[in-house]
Amino acid sequence: MIYLDHAAATPVSKRVFEAMKPYFLDDFFNPSAAYLPAKKVSADYEAAKGIIAHAIGAKANDLVMTAGATEANNLAFSAANNGAVLYLATEHDSIRKVAQKYNGQEIKVDKNGRILLDDLKTKINDEVVLISVALCNNELGTIQPLSEIAAMVREVRLDRLSRGIKKPLHLHSDASQALNLLNVNVARLGADLLTLNAAKVYGPKGVGCLYVSHEVKLSPLNYGGGQENGLRSGTENVPGVIGFAKAVEEAVKHMNGNRKKYAEYKKILLSELQGYELVNKKHSLDNFVVLCYNGIDAERLIFLLEEKWVYVSTGAACAASKGEKSHVLSAIGLSDSEIAGSLRLTLGETNDESQIHEAAKLINEAVNIERKRSV
């Protein structure tokens, strides 16, 4: 198997799995219980939150643990409190669809998926209370200039104060794709709210968190026992959070080495693949390679490659499974034909250099078969 869809899902690493096992089998206690074994589990849970928080320059109490990035993104939008919201045109559907509840307005991007700061500036009026911009796009790998956006937000806040307007303005970022390859520090980025996802960093699926700065007021999505400072009721997912913490530790430890390795793999792919147009030319994560084979049906390429045990995608898994056209590729100006012929390859820890050479050969063969068929 050659797996080139790590942006969709990563396998749980062996070290993460081993770290989680005791909390399924032996230390299974409810952290809210009063007896000593449960108190130990509660302490371990908080320590794990501390590890995750430390990786982004925060404290354990700043995090709300969730059942993944989608829940974290939805919770972040409760900060809007019926105010106006802005979001990037290329955002994940977990942002786009919740933003529609607030009559959200899109911020335009350039041909590489990078935010148009001038468009953002013109759209921030006195009613806007929340801006959401993913640090790295899940289909293109495009890295956004979040610190520049944060500087603009600070200027707007000062201007509002000078005019006696007390309405808040918060910046949220979904950093789910970033933690393996970028130094994600909330203070440096200037984010008031930040989403993380264990499933993208070789941790368990169904586990995520939302960083919340002290100035932000959220409303819970569900009610019950008052866990996570009242913002996320329900018995804590102890094994999941333990695994998340171990995955974050591993991600930070190997970040520089991974970045160098994936950059080399990407270079090999781009030199050996034939007849493509590179979609994400600038400001992209090192493990993302987005290709356009105009005039070819990428869905057919996927089926041909699957027969050779090579797994790639046309974009976000949730959109591809419904047969929907990518709103991300539309936003950067690709035609319907170009969108139909686009492939997303995302590299990761399951790959080695020999696989990259083999993948390039097999993709070229599949493309040639399809070009001959379409003549």
Short mmCIF file of C-alpha atoms in Angstrom, two decimals, residues 37-246:
data_model
loop_
_atom_site.label_atom_id
_atom_site.label_comp_id
_atom_site.label_asym_id
_atom_site.label_seq_id
_atom_site.Cartn_x
_atom_site.Cartn_y
_atom_site.Cartn_z
CA PRO A 37 -7.88 5.77 41.49
CA ALA A 38 -10.30 8.18 39.79
CA LYS A 39 -8.41 11.17 41.18
CA LYS A 40 -5.21 9.78 39.65
CA VAL A 41 -6.96 9.47 36.26
CA SER A 42 -8.19 13.05 36.63
CA ALA A 43 -4.64 14.22 37.33
CA ASP A 44 -3.32 12.32 34.30
CA TYR A 45 -6.03 13.86 32.15
CA GLU A 46 -5.13 17.39 33.26
CA ALA A 47 -1.43 16.67 32.73
CA ALA A 48 -2.19 15.54 29.17
CA LYS A 49 -4.12 18.76 28.56
CA GLY A 50 -1.09 20.63 29.87
CA ILE A 51 1.19 18.92 27.33
CA ILE A 52 -1.12 19.88 24.44
CA ALA A 53 -1.46 23.43 25.73
CA HIS A 54 2.29 23.85 26.24
CA ALA A 55 2.89 22.96 22.58
CA ILE A 56 0.93 26.06 21.51
CA GLY A 57 2.17 28.37 24.28
CA ALA A 58 -0.93 28.06 26.46
CA LYS A 59 -2.07 26.52 29.75
CA ALA A 60 -4.26 23.48 30.37
CA ASN A 61 -7.13 25.64 31.61
CA ASP A 62 -7.15 27.49 28.26
CA LEU A 63 -8.25 24.33 26.41
CA VAL A 64 -11.71 22.89 25.93
CA MET A 65 -11.42 19.26 24.86
CA THR A 66 -13.90 18.21 22.17
CA ALA A 67 -14.84 15.26 19.97
CA GLY A 68 -12.76 16.63 17.10
CA ALA A 69 -12.16 19.76 15.05
CA THR A 70 -15.75 20.07 13.80
CA GLU A 71 -17.10 20.44 17.34
CA ALA A 72 -14.28 22.82 18.27
CA ASN A 73 -15.02 25.01 15.25
CA ASN A 74 -18.73 25.08 16.04
CA LEU A 75 -18.01 25.97 19.68
CA ALA A 76 -15.70 28.80 18.58
CA PHE A 77 -18.58 30.44 16.68
CA SER A 78 -20.59 30.74 19.89
CA ALA A 79 -18.30 33.71 20.57
CA ALA A 80 -20.16 35.56 17.80
CA ASN A 81 -23.23 35.83 20.05
CA ASN A 82 -25.48 36.85 17.13
CA GLY A 83 -22.92 39.33 15.78
CA ALA A 84 -21.63 39.32 12.20
CA VAL A 85 -18.87 36.91 11.15
CA LEU A 86 -16.32 36.73 8.36
CA TYR A 87 -14.65 33.56 7.11
CA LEU A 88 -12.23 32.65 4.36
CA ALA A 89 -13.79 31.40 1.12
CA THR A 90 -11.66 28.23 1.31
CA GLU A 91 -12.63 27.20 4.84
CA HIS A 92 -13.65 23.66 5.79
CA ASP A 93 -17.40 22.97 5.79
CA SER A 94 -17.43 22.86 9.60
CA ILE A 95 -16.72 26.60 9.39
CA ARG A 96 -18.76 27.45 6.31
CA LYS A 97 -21.96 25.82 7.50
CA VAL A 98 -21.95 27.20 11.02
CA ALA A 99 -21.08 30.64 9.62
CA GLN A 100 -24.29 30.53 7.58
CA LYS A 101 -26.24 30.62 10.85
CA TYR A 102 -24.73 34.07 11.40
CA ASN A 103 -25.18 35.24 7.79
CA GLY A 104 -21.43 34.99 7.46
CA GLN A 105 -19.61 36.77 4.67
CA GLU A 106 -16.73 35.23 2.71
CA ILE A 107 -13.25 36.75 2.47
CA LYS A 108 -11.70 36.32 -0.97
CA VAL A 109 -8.43 34.51 -1.73
CA ASP A 110 -5.83 34.70 -4.51
CA LYS A 111 -4.99 31.94 -7.02
CA ASN A 112 -2.89 30.12 -4.40
CA GLY A 113 -5.64 30.25 -1.78
CA ARG A 114 -3.92 33.01 0.21
CA ILE A 115 -6.17 35.58 1.88
CA LEU A 116 -6.66 38.95 0.17
CA LEU A 117 -5.99 41.26 3.10
CA ASP A 118 -7.48 44.27 1.31
CA ASP A 119 -10.77 42.38 0.92
CA LEU A 120 -10.74 41.52 4.61
CA LYS A 121 -10.09 45.15 5.52
CA THR A 122 -13.04 46.42 3.51
CA LYS A 123 -15.40 43.84 5.07
CA ILE A 124 -14.63 44.46 8.75
CA ASN A 125 -17.41 46.80 9.82
CA ASP A 126 -18.58 47.65 13.34
CA GLU A 127 -20.95 44.66 13.41
CA VAL A 128 -18.26 42.01 12.87
CA VAL A 129 -17.34 40.14 16.06
CA LEU A 130 -15.61 37.02 14.73
CA ILE A 131 -13.17 36.31 11.89
CA SER A 132 -12.25 32.70 11.06
CA VAL A 133 -9.19 31.88 8.93
CA ALA A 134 -7.60 28.41 8.93
CA LEU A 135 -3.85 28.52 9.51
CA CYS A 136 -3.39 25.89 6.74
CA ASN A 137 -6.01 24.92 4.19
CA ASN A 138 -7.07 21.27 4.22
CA GLU A 139 -7.22 20.93 0.41
CA LEU A 140 -4.32 23.11 -0.74
CA GLY A 141 -2.03 23.21 2.29
CA THR A 142 -1.90 26.99 1.87
CA ILE A 143 -0.40 28.73 4.90
CA GLN A 144 -2.16 31.96 5.85
CA PRO A 145 -0.40 35.08 7.24
CA LEU A 146 -2.28 34.83 10.52
CA SER A 147 -0.05 37.26 12.42
CA GLU A 148 -0.77 39.93 9.78
CA ILE A 149 -4.49 39.28 10.11
CA ALA A 150 -4.15 39.52 13.90
CA ALA A 151 -2.38 42.89 13.55
CA MET A 152 -5.31 44.16 11.48
CA VAL A 153 -7.73 42.90 14.14
CA ARG A 154 -5.82 44.78 16.85
CA GLU A 155 -6.00 48.00 14.83
CA VAL A 156 -9.76 47.61 14.46
CA ARG A 157 -10.15 47.03 18.20
CA LEU A 158 -8.22 50.21 18.99
CA ASP A 159 -10.26 52.18 16.48
CA ARG A 160 -13.49 50.92 18.00
CA LEU A 161 -12.36 51.86 21.49
CA SER A 162 -11.42 55.36 20.31
CA ARG A 163 -14.99 55.74 19.04
CA GLY A 164 -16.56 54.32 22.19
CA ILE A 165 -17.64 51.03 20.57
CA LYS A 166 -17.38 48.14 23.04
CA LYS A 167 -18.26 45.33 20.64
CA PRO A 168 -15.48 42.69 20.70
CA LEU A 169 -13.61 41.36 17.67
CA HIS A 170 -12.08 37.88 17.90
CA LEU A 171 -9.82 35.90 15.56
CA HIS A 172 -10.35 32.16 15.25
CA SER A 173 -8.10 29.76 13.34
CA ASP A 174 -8.47 26.09 12.54
CA ALA A 175 -4.90 24.77 12.84
CA SER A 176 -5.80 21.10 12.37
CA GLN A 177 -3.40 20.55 9.46
CA ALA A 178 -0.53 22.59 10.93
CA LEU A 179 0.84 20.97 14.06
CA ASN A 180 3.08 18.41 12.31
CA LEU A 181 4.95 20.99 10.27
CA LEU A 182 4.57 24.47 11.77
CA ASN A 183 5.41 26.10 15.09
CA VAL A 184 1.90 26.87 16.29
CA ASN A 185 2.07 29.46 19.07
CA VAL A 186 -1.11 31.33 19.90
CA ALA A 187 0.66 34.47 21.12
CA ARG A 188 2.87 34.71 18.04
CA LEU A 189 -0.05 34.03 15.72
CA GLY A 190 -2.35 36.39 17.60
CA ALA A 191 -5.24 33.92 17.69
CA ASP A 192 -7.99 34.32 20.29
CA LEU A 193 -9.44 30.91 19.44
CA LEU A 194 -7.53 27.99 17.91
CA THR A 195 -8.73 24.53 16.84
CA LEU A 196 -6.55 21.40 16.97
CA ASN A 197 -7.32 17.85 15.85
CA ALA A 198 -5.64 14.67 17.11
CA ALA A 199 -6.57 12.69 13.99
CA LYS A 200 -4.25 14.79 11.79
CA VAL A 201 -1.15 14.24 13.96
CA TYR A 202 -1.13 10.42 14.34
CA GLY A 203 -3.46 10.54 17.31
CA PRO A 204 -6.95 9.00 17.75
CA LYS A 205 -9.95 10.08 15.71
CA GLY A 206 -12.82 11.85 17.44
CA VAL A 207 -10.55 13.95 19.69
CA GLY A 208 -9.80 17.65 19.37
CA CYS A 209 -9.66 20.84 21.36
CA LEU A 210 -10.31 24.55 21.23
CA TYR A 211 -7.89 27.06 22.72
CA VAL A 212 -9.83 29.97 24.21
CA SER A 213 -8.15 33.20 25.32
CA HIS A 214 -9.34 34.77 28.55
CA GLU A 215 -11.06 37.67 26.76
CA VAL A 216 -13.43 35.41 24.84
CA LYS A 217 -16.85 34.44 26.16
CA LEU A 218 -18.32 31.22 24.76
CA SER A 219 -21.66 29.48 25.18
CA PRO A 220 -21.78 25.68 25.55
CA LEU A 221 -23.25 23.59 22.75
CA ASN A 222 -24.56 20.99 25.20
CA TYR A 223 -25.40 20.91 28.89
CA GLY A 224 -24.89 18.35 31.63
CA GLY A 225 -22.23 17.76 34.25
CA GLY A 226 -20.27 20.95 33.61
CA GLN A 227 -16.97 19.41 32.53
CA GLU A 228 -14.35 21.52 30.71
CA ASN A 229 -15.24 24.63 32.74
CA GLY A 230 -18.90 24.20 31.81
CA LEU A 231 -18.23 24.48 28.09
CA ARG A 232 -18.25 20.80 27.15
CA SER A 233 -20.32 18.59 29.42
CA GLY A 234 -19.90 14.82 29.31
CA THR A 235 -17.53 12.26 30.79
CA GLU A 236 -14.02 13.03 29.65
CA ASN A 237 -12.46 10.93 26.88
CA VAL A 238 -9.40 10.07 28.95
CA PRO A 239 -7.70 7.59 26.56
CA GLY A 240 -8.28 9.94 23.64
CA VAL A 241 -6.78 12.96 25.37
CA ILE A 242 -3.83 10.91 26.65
CA GLY A 243 -3.23 9.78 23.06
CA PHE A 244 -3.63 13.33 21.76
CA ALA A 245 -0.95 14.54 24.18
CA LYS A 246 1.52 11.82 23.14
#
